[in-house]
Amino acid sequence: MTNSSFSSLEDLNAALLSQNPFAKPPFLNASDVWGNEFFDIETINAHASDAVFHALAQIRAGQYPTTSIAITAQDGTGKTHIISRIRHRLQEHGGGLFVYANKYGNINQIKQGFQQILAESLGKIGRDGARQWQELATAMANNALQIAQSDARIFSTQEFVKKFNDGTPRQVKRWVKELTRAFLQAKNVNEPDIVKAILWTLSEEQSLYAIKWLKGEEIAQYKANELELPAQCQSFEAVLQVLDLISQYNELVICFDELDTPDAYDDMSGLHLSQILAGLIKDLFQNLNRGLILSVMMPAQWIKIKQLPGGVSAKVSAHGNPLDLKYMDAESTVNLVSFWLDKYYQLQNLIPPEPIYPFTQIQLSELGQGRPTVREVLKWCREHCKPPILNSSENNQDADISDPVELAFIKELEEEVGNSLEDNYLLADAILFGFQSLIGQTVERVIVQSATDKVTQRGRRDDYINFKVIVKDNGTDVTIGVAVLQYAGGRGLGAGLRRLNDYAAFNLTRGCLVRSKSRRITSYLEQQYLVPLIKQQGGEYVELKEDEIKPLLAIRAVHQKREVDYGVSEEQIFNFITEKGADKMLGTSNPLLKEILSDPSYQVPTDMIEDEPVTVAESIMDDLSDSAQLDEACDNLMREFN
């Protein structure tokens, strides 16, 4: 390549000054695992990902059905990066469905939380632009058709989805019912409704409701009638049934991340989150018929797990001793920086004279000799990626964000809020942390004295009233009980509202319902619970808005990952909230926190009240009761699909 083929130094330097190639915070989270864009240098810690792919190949070849692998590493060495590499390889080349666990909700209900994790992960896009649930549903539907007719053709996921989307509601309902019946003729299934719900995911119109049901959430009764499902299926048996169904057609890779949260201990047992998850992994391992479980953690957490009785650690790492991730060296540092800059220069339509410009080989080799982590290399590059023509004083004028808490906050803001809006515990935990950052401050003319999730008379947690905020209002103590109730169905919502009205049982001065306005409430629940709460007891309703809860979720995540991922202190986080709260919608500037503390309006939100629609499922399709009818139905079904 001739010198004329390179971009001019003026153009290169102007680009570097206008946009730092390393401006992206050097952290990975769930958005990187599930996202389409992923920068990967496959030689970095290839031994770890290769071990996973080799094990999957052996499982696929029938050498053994299941295994588990543990990876231990210090923060910043690329634990989540390995998981992301595995996810993207499976998505591109196939070879297994993928589940990613990194948010566990209430650790006292870890199995219930995993049902949600499993359903949400399988709701993500897998191969060929289809949801993983739809991939499983396709395999099951093809199996059902072959049961009805041995030489039935095999349909792709796209063909099934198109067929279901083009069909009328009556047709789709009949197809789901007949495919379910045919499938159950030949398969031993403990939970037939699970089969039906999975097949419903082939309908784009109904898939979100079916996935919500598969997550263990209660769906509205009219929707349950429409899908011919019970209103709720919340059980670990449902998880095991799904695992069994997957194993009949594909391998499953379950990855556990973020086991290192410093303050995540169970109040009753004293066990750390990593130890509780190890028990869950043991249960999953013993019930997984075909697949692999991967856990990534700091060495300290592995030591905790090894202390557990009953051979738990052997189930967490059945493959052998945990794999250790390696620090960077001179060669890998150069490769990482070169790869990162190559992506940047391609986007800028520039060609540098050297792949690592504006750095030198000597600079990067010296950096690598210090055995840095991947994160430390990217952080160093961010701070030093400037044209060499600038002197040291000019280097200091870089206006890029340098506050580590702000960098972490920006990274967490990238996370999609969508699924979090279904998780009462996660939402409440973020709001509670918001109040804990306000202790001692005056907000809405009251002084925040304390905030706690120990809400019962015996100082324990409650499943519905998430926390209490105790404030001083004109010298009087006021105890506000807050319940985040995002339930779609009436049972969970009704139970929560009933408890929120019981001021005596929870020693409350005021009850506060937090709920999205888009989640309607039936007129019955309004009259039975909401009107008495607001009109008679001086309680209030506060609307949950995505733009107001998102910063609270982000800063709470930073606090949970402060030691392992972000290397910041609690004091730094609270200082950031105080100093940048007005710009970031945190602390005293968060409208949601302010509204909860403000004087009640005594207004019932009539615009979120509706009468529950009545649908008669039986009017759409008569029940098929005997084998002759079933055979005829299957024949008709085959003709329709062929």
XYZ file of C-alpha atoms in Angstrom, residues 105-527:
423
model
C -35.089 -10.436 41.946
C -36.061 -11.575 45.419
C -33.357 -14.044 46.475
C -35.854 -15.568 48.904
C -37.829 -16.740 45.848
C -34.954 -17.726 43.584
C -36.786 -20.548 41.789
C -39.727 -18.298 41.012
C -37.264 -15.742 39.707
C -35.610 -18.314 37.457
C -38.937 -19.128 35.816
C -39.073 -15.484 34.770
C -35.434 -15.523 33.613
C -36.018 -18.651 31.525
C -39.136 -17.288 29.822
C -37.612 -13.867 29.144
C -34.446 -15.370 27.666
C -36.370 -17.718 25.396
C -38.398 -14.685 24.328
C -35.235 -13.147 22.845
C -34.394 -13.464 19.162
C -32.508 -16.639 18.308
C -31.653 -17.830 14.828
C -33.179 -16.462 11.631
C -34.952 -13.570 13.345
C -37.351 -15.722 15.384
C -37.838 -15.882 19.131
C -36.250 -18.882 20.809
C -39.707 -19.859 22.077
C -40.826 -19.967 18.448
C -37.886 -22.223 17.543
C -39.001 -24.650 20.243
C -42.667 -24.321 19.218
C -41.710 -25.081 15.610
C -39.954 -28.306 16.604
C -42.961 -29.333 18.692
C -45.477 -28.421 15.978
C -43.551 -30.362 13.327
C -43.404 -33.295 15.734
C -47.180 -33.081 16.226
C -47.813 -33.022 12.473
C -45.577 -36.069 11.994
C -47.519 -37.867 14.712
C -50.686 -37.169 12.742
C -49.057 -38.108 9.436
C -45.664 -39.800 9.321
C -44.617 -38.307 5.983
C -45.681 -34.739 6.842
C -43.358 -32.083 5.507
C -41.160 -30.098 7.876
C -41.992 -26.404 8.218
C -39.535 -23.656 9.097
C -40.169 -21.277 11.964
C -40.855 -18.470 9.496
C -43.462 -20.588 7.697
C -45.268 -21.411 10.915
C -45.201 -17.795 12.123
C -46.531 -16.561 8.782
C -49.234 -19.233 8.795
C -50.351 -18.246 12.292
C -50.251 -14.531 11.506
C -52.255 -14.965 8.316
C -54.872 -17.163 9.982
C -58.056 -15.877 11.568
C -58.295 -15.929 15.403
C -60.658 -18.892 15.143
C -58.267 -20.826 12.895
C -55.241 -20.118 15.055
C -57.059 -21.222 18.170
C -58.059 -24.468 16.493
C -54.507 -25.087 15.246
C -53.069 -24.596 18.731
C -55.628 -26.933 20.244
C -55.204 -29.660 17.639
C -51.409 -29.485 17.617
C -51.444 -29.702 21.409
C -53.691 -32.749 21.377
C -51.597 -34.499 18.711
C -48.395 -33.750 20.612
C -49.795 -35.064 23.877
C -50.828 -38.326 22.184
C -47.199 -39.397 21.843
C -45.388 -37.453 24.576
C -45.422 -37.905 28.326
C -46.051 -34.382 29.591
C -46.847 -33.505 33.197
C -48.042 -29.977 32.386
C -50.139 -30.046 29.147
C -50.878 -26.328 29.415
C -47.148 -25.644 29.019
C -47.306 -27.260 25.573
C -50.288 -25.141 24.598
C -48.648 -21.917 25.801
C -45.455 -22.645 23.855
C -47.439 -23.234 20.660
C -49.257 -19.931 21.222
C -45.905 -18.136 20.837
C -46.126 -18.822 17.095
C -48.873 -16.184 16.994
C -47.340 -12.718 17.105
C -50.662 -11.367 18.365
C -50.683 -13.700 21.371
C -46.982 -14.459 21.921
C -46.382 -11.724 24.503
C -49.319 -12.961 26.591
C -48.147 -16.564 26.280
C -44.616 -15.614 27.329
C -45.986 -13.613 30.251
C -47.904 -16.736 31.316
C -44.799 -18.901 30.876
C -42.927 -16.455 33.124
C -45.326 -17.374 35.906
C -47.171 -14.064 35.819
C -50.917 -13.842 36.138
C -52.702 -12.816 32.967
C -56.130 -11.186 32.868
C -58.981 -13.666 33.052
C -60.428 -12.672 29.681
C -57.029 -13.381 28.080
C -56.731 -16.689 29.940
C -60.140 -17.633 28.544
C -59.056 -16.653 25.064
C -55.892 -18.779 25.233
C -57.698 -21.557 27.111
C -55.103 -21.464 29.877
C -55.409 -21.028 33.635
C -54.776 -17.453 34.729
C -51.359 -18.303 36.167
C -48.762 -21.088 36.198
C -46.108 -20.201 38.737
C -44.073 -23.240 39.752
C -40.626 -24.767 39.459
C -42.331 -27.799 37.922
C -43.158 -25.576 34.950
C -39.456 -24.794 34.597
C -38.572 -28.483 34.669
C -41.257 -29.229 32.074
C -39.829 -26.598 29.719
C -36.307 -27.978 30.211
C -37.588 -31.447 29.381
C -39.319 -30.246 26.216
C -36.223 -28.381 25.031
C -34.040 -31.436 25.622
C -36.127 -33.450 23.160
C -35.035 -31.194 20.291
C -31.986 -29.157 21.197
C -29.197 -28.436 23.626
C -29.695 -25.707 26.203
C -26.984 -23.370 27.478
C -27.774 -21.607 30.770
C -25.321 -18.879 31.785
C -25.234 -17.374 35.283
C -23.564 -13.971 35.655
C -23.295 -11.268 38.328
C -23.057 -13.598 41.298
C -20.760 -11.147 43.086
C -23.172 -8.509 44.432
C -21.531 -7.538 47.744
C -24.617 -6.998 49.908
C -26.887 -9.761 48.539
C -27.452 -11.997 51.584
C -30.571 -13.874 52.634
C -31.854 -12.512 55.955
C -32.933 -15.909 57.275
C -30.125 -18.279 56.225
C -27.267 -15.792 56.001
C -26.266 -17.297 52.651
C -24.830 -15.119 49.906
C -26.532 -14.843 46.514
C -23.799 -17.001 44.943
C -24.498 -19.802 47.428
C -28.255 -19.611 46.903
C -27.751 -19.736 43.139
C -25.406 -22.694 43.559
C -28.311 -24.586 45.123
C -30.498 -23.643 42.155
C -27.774 -24.729 39.719
C -27.578 -28.080 41.490
C -31.341 -28.565 41.055
C -31.189 -27.538 37.400
C -28.193 -29.779 36.725
C -29.966 -32.786 38.214
C -33.042 -32.154 36.050
C -31.395 -31.017 32.803
C -31.486 -33.825 30.248
C -29.398 -32.195 27.543
C -27.278 -29.117 27.909
C -24.685 -27.119 29.776
C -24.733 -24.714 32.706
C -22.041 -22.020 32.852
C -21.365 -19.864 35.916
C -18.911 -16.962 36.023
C -17.783 -15.441 39.298
C -14.962 -13.976 41.337
C -12.679 -16.495 43.115
C -14.113 -15.387 46.479
C -17.570 -16.581 45.479
C -16.231 -19.961 44.413
C -14.701 -20.327 47.873
C -18.143 -19.630 49.373
C -19.736 -22.249 47.115
C -17.133 -24.870 48.031
C -18.142 -24.450 51.661
C -21.670 -25.690 50.932
C -22.492 -29.280 51.951
C -23.997 -31.997 49.800
C -21.612 -31.848 46.850
C -23.083 -28.603 45.551
C -19.775 -27.346 44.127
C -19.359 -30.578 42.143
C -22.675 -29.861 40.418
C -21.736 -26.228 39.732
C -18.489 -27.304 38.037
C -18.997 -30.916 36.959
C -16.551 -30.397 34.090
C -13.662 -30.125 36.552
C -11.870 -27.343 38.347
C -13.055 -23.832 37.461
C -11.390 -22.210 34.471
C -9.392 -19.074 35.214
C -9.471 -16.140 32.819
C -6.112 -14.655 31.932
C -4.832 -11.129 32.174
C -3.681 -9.318 29.054
C -0.088 -9.481 27.789
C 1.798 -7.369 25.258
C 0.516 -9.303 22.218
C -3.136 -9.430 23.287
C -3.065 -5.733 24.227
C -1.876 -4.788 20.739
C -4.483 -7.084 19.178
C -7.299 -5.610 21.289
C -6.422 -1.993 20.533
C -5.853 -2.716 16.840
C -9.231 -4.433 16.555
C -11.037 -1.603 18.366
C -9.419 1.104 16.222
C -10.013 -0.840 13.006
C -13.771 -0.783 13.680
C -13.598 2.935 14.413
C -11.611 3.864 11.296
C -13.906 1.776 9.080
C -16.922 3.715 10.344
C -15.076 6.971 9.717
C -13.951 5.880 6.211
C -10.342 6.500 7.198
C -7.152 4.487 6.664
C -4.408 5.077 9.260
C -0.699 4.574 8.462
C -0.551 2.063 11.325
C -3.489 -0.011 12.678
C -2.821 1.234 16.219
C -2.485 4.947 15.377
C -2.299 7.224 17.411
C -0.552 4.761 19.743
C 2.855 3.184 19.252
C 3.920 -0.432 19.550
C 6.198 0.491 22.455
C 3.356 2.164 24.375
C 1.006 -0.790 24.065
C 3.698 -3.414 24.737
C 4.676 -1.620 27.939
C 1.016 -1.440 28.929
C 0.581 -5.169 28.305
C 3.641 -6.088 30.335
C 1.813 -4.873 33.435
C -0.767 -7.712 33.005
C -3.784 -5.397 32.853
C -7.405 -6.493 32.530
C -9.324 -5.865 29.329
C -11.197 -3.120 31.130
C -7.973 -1.443 32.267
C -6.592 -1.468 28.716
C -9.749 0.142 27.308
C -9.804 2.701 30.112
C -6.151 3.596 29.455
C -6.873 3.961 25.743
C -9.819 6.210 26.465
C -7.658 8.533 28.500
C -4.711 8.569 26.080
C -6.304 8.329 22.625
C -5.329 11.751 21.319
C -3.321 12.942 18.315
C 0.418 12.833 19.098
C 0.742 16.471 18.021
C -0.989 17.589 21.228
C 1.285 18.391 24.149
C 0.592 17.192 27.673
C -1.218 20.363 28.690
C -3.525 20.078 25.715
C -4.126 16.432 26.546
C -5.634 17.557 29.816
C -8.349 19.561 28.118
C -10.227 16.444 27.048
C -13.854 17.114 27.795
C -14.803 13.431 27.896
C -16.593 12.223 30.990
C -14.084 11.160 33.639
C -16.360 10.479 36.615
C -16.363 6.665 36.982
C -19.853 6.713 38.505
C -21.220 8.686 35.587
C -19.585 6.294 33.115
C -21.171 3.369 34.928
C -24.541 5.159 35.071
C -24.440 5.836 31.321
C -23.680 2.177 30.682
C -26.591 0.998 32.827
C -28.949 3.412 31.069
C -28.354 1.348 27.915
C -30.291 -1.534 29.458
C -33.777 -2.052 28.075
C -36.421 -1.282 30.667
C -39.178 -3.316 28.996
C -39.038 -6.555 30.982
C -38.151 -4.716 34.181
C -41.575 -3.075 34.117
C -43.033 -6.530 34.839
C -40.867 -7.116 37.923
C -42.456 -5.689 41.065
C -39.468 -6.609 43.224
C -36.863 -5.056 40.930
C -38.863 -1.850 40.521
C -39.492 -1.552 44.243
C -35.841 -2.217 45.037
C -34.785 0.646 42.759
C -37.332 3.034 44.295
C -36.290 1.974 47.809
C -32.650 2.698 47.001
C -33.727 6.086 45.693
C -35.259 6.877 49.074
C -32.232 5.540 50.938
C -30.124 8.092 49.080
C -32.438 10.842 50.426
C -32.172 10.076 54.143
C -31.738 13.275 56.106
C -32.858 15.487 53.224
C -35.985 17.602 52.870
C -38.171 16.697 49.894
C -41.695 17.990 49.262
C -41.612 19.756 52.650
C -40.952 16.529 54.593
C -37.708 15.181 56.033
C -36.833 11.619 54.945
C -35.812 9.757 58.103
C -35.526 6.139 56.965
C -36.539 3.648 54.288
C -36.716 -0.096 54.851
C -38.076 -3.263 53.297
C -38.736 -4.746 56.761
C -42.420 -3.874 56.800
C -44.239 -6.459 58.940
C -44.833 -6.142 62.672
C -42.030 -8.674 63.187
C -39.648 -6.754 60.989
C -39.795 -9.035 57.964
C -40.382 -8.491 54.271
C -43.803 -8.743 52.679
C -44.636 -10.074 49.226
C -46.873 -7.128 48.371
C -45.999 -4.075 50.457
C -42.441 -3.616 49.286
C -41.090 -1.036 51.722
C -41.846 1.756 54.155
C -40.629 5.330 54.050
C -40.694 7.142 57.395
C -40.732 10.929 57.112
C -41.113 13.854 59.481
C -43.976 16.146 58.465
C -44.310 19.271 60.611
C -42.806 17.415 63.539
C -45.038 14.342 63.113
C -43.787 10.929 62.015
C -45.552 9.645 58.909
C -45.064 6.056 57.702
C -45.777 5.521 54.017
C -46.202 1.919 52.849
C -45.341 1.533 49.157
C -46.612 -1.330 47.004
C -45.459 -1.659 43.398
C -48.195 -3.776 41.829
C -47.723 -4.359 38.114
C -49.774 -7.556 38.068
C -51.936 -7.943 34.988
C -54.369 -10.358 36.635
C -56.793 -9.679 39.425
C -55.603 -12.123 42.065
C -52.162 -10.662 42.661
C -53.392 -7.099 42.331
C -56.320 -7.746 44.646
C -54.107 -9.371 47.278
C -51.703 -6.433 47.167
C -54.431 -3.799 47.397
C -56.088 -5.624 50.268
C -52.861 -5.571 52.287
C -52.160 -1.960 51.345
C -55.487 -1.021 52.938
C -54.598 -2.790 56.201
C -52.854 0.094 57.961
C -53.060 -1.550 61.379
C -51.304 -4.770 60.350
C -48.349 -2.887 58.883
C -48.351 0.167 61.147
C -48.913 2.586 58.268
C -49.999 6.193 58.207
C -50.524 6.165 54.462
C -50.620 3.549 51.725
C -49.236 4.230 48.248
C -49.965 2.174 45.129
C -47.349 2.505 42.361
C -48.556 1.159 39.023
C -48.342 1.990 35.317
C -51.478 3.720 34.073
C -51.502 1.473 31.003
C -52.181 -1.480 33.316
C -55.887 -1.227 33.736
C -57.823 -1.988 36.914
C -61.290 -3.517 36.858
C -64.171 -1.534 38.289
C -64.600 -4.236 40.925
C -61.054 -3.767 42.279
C -61.513 -0.025 42.055
C -64.608 -0.017 44.237
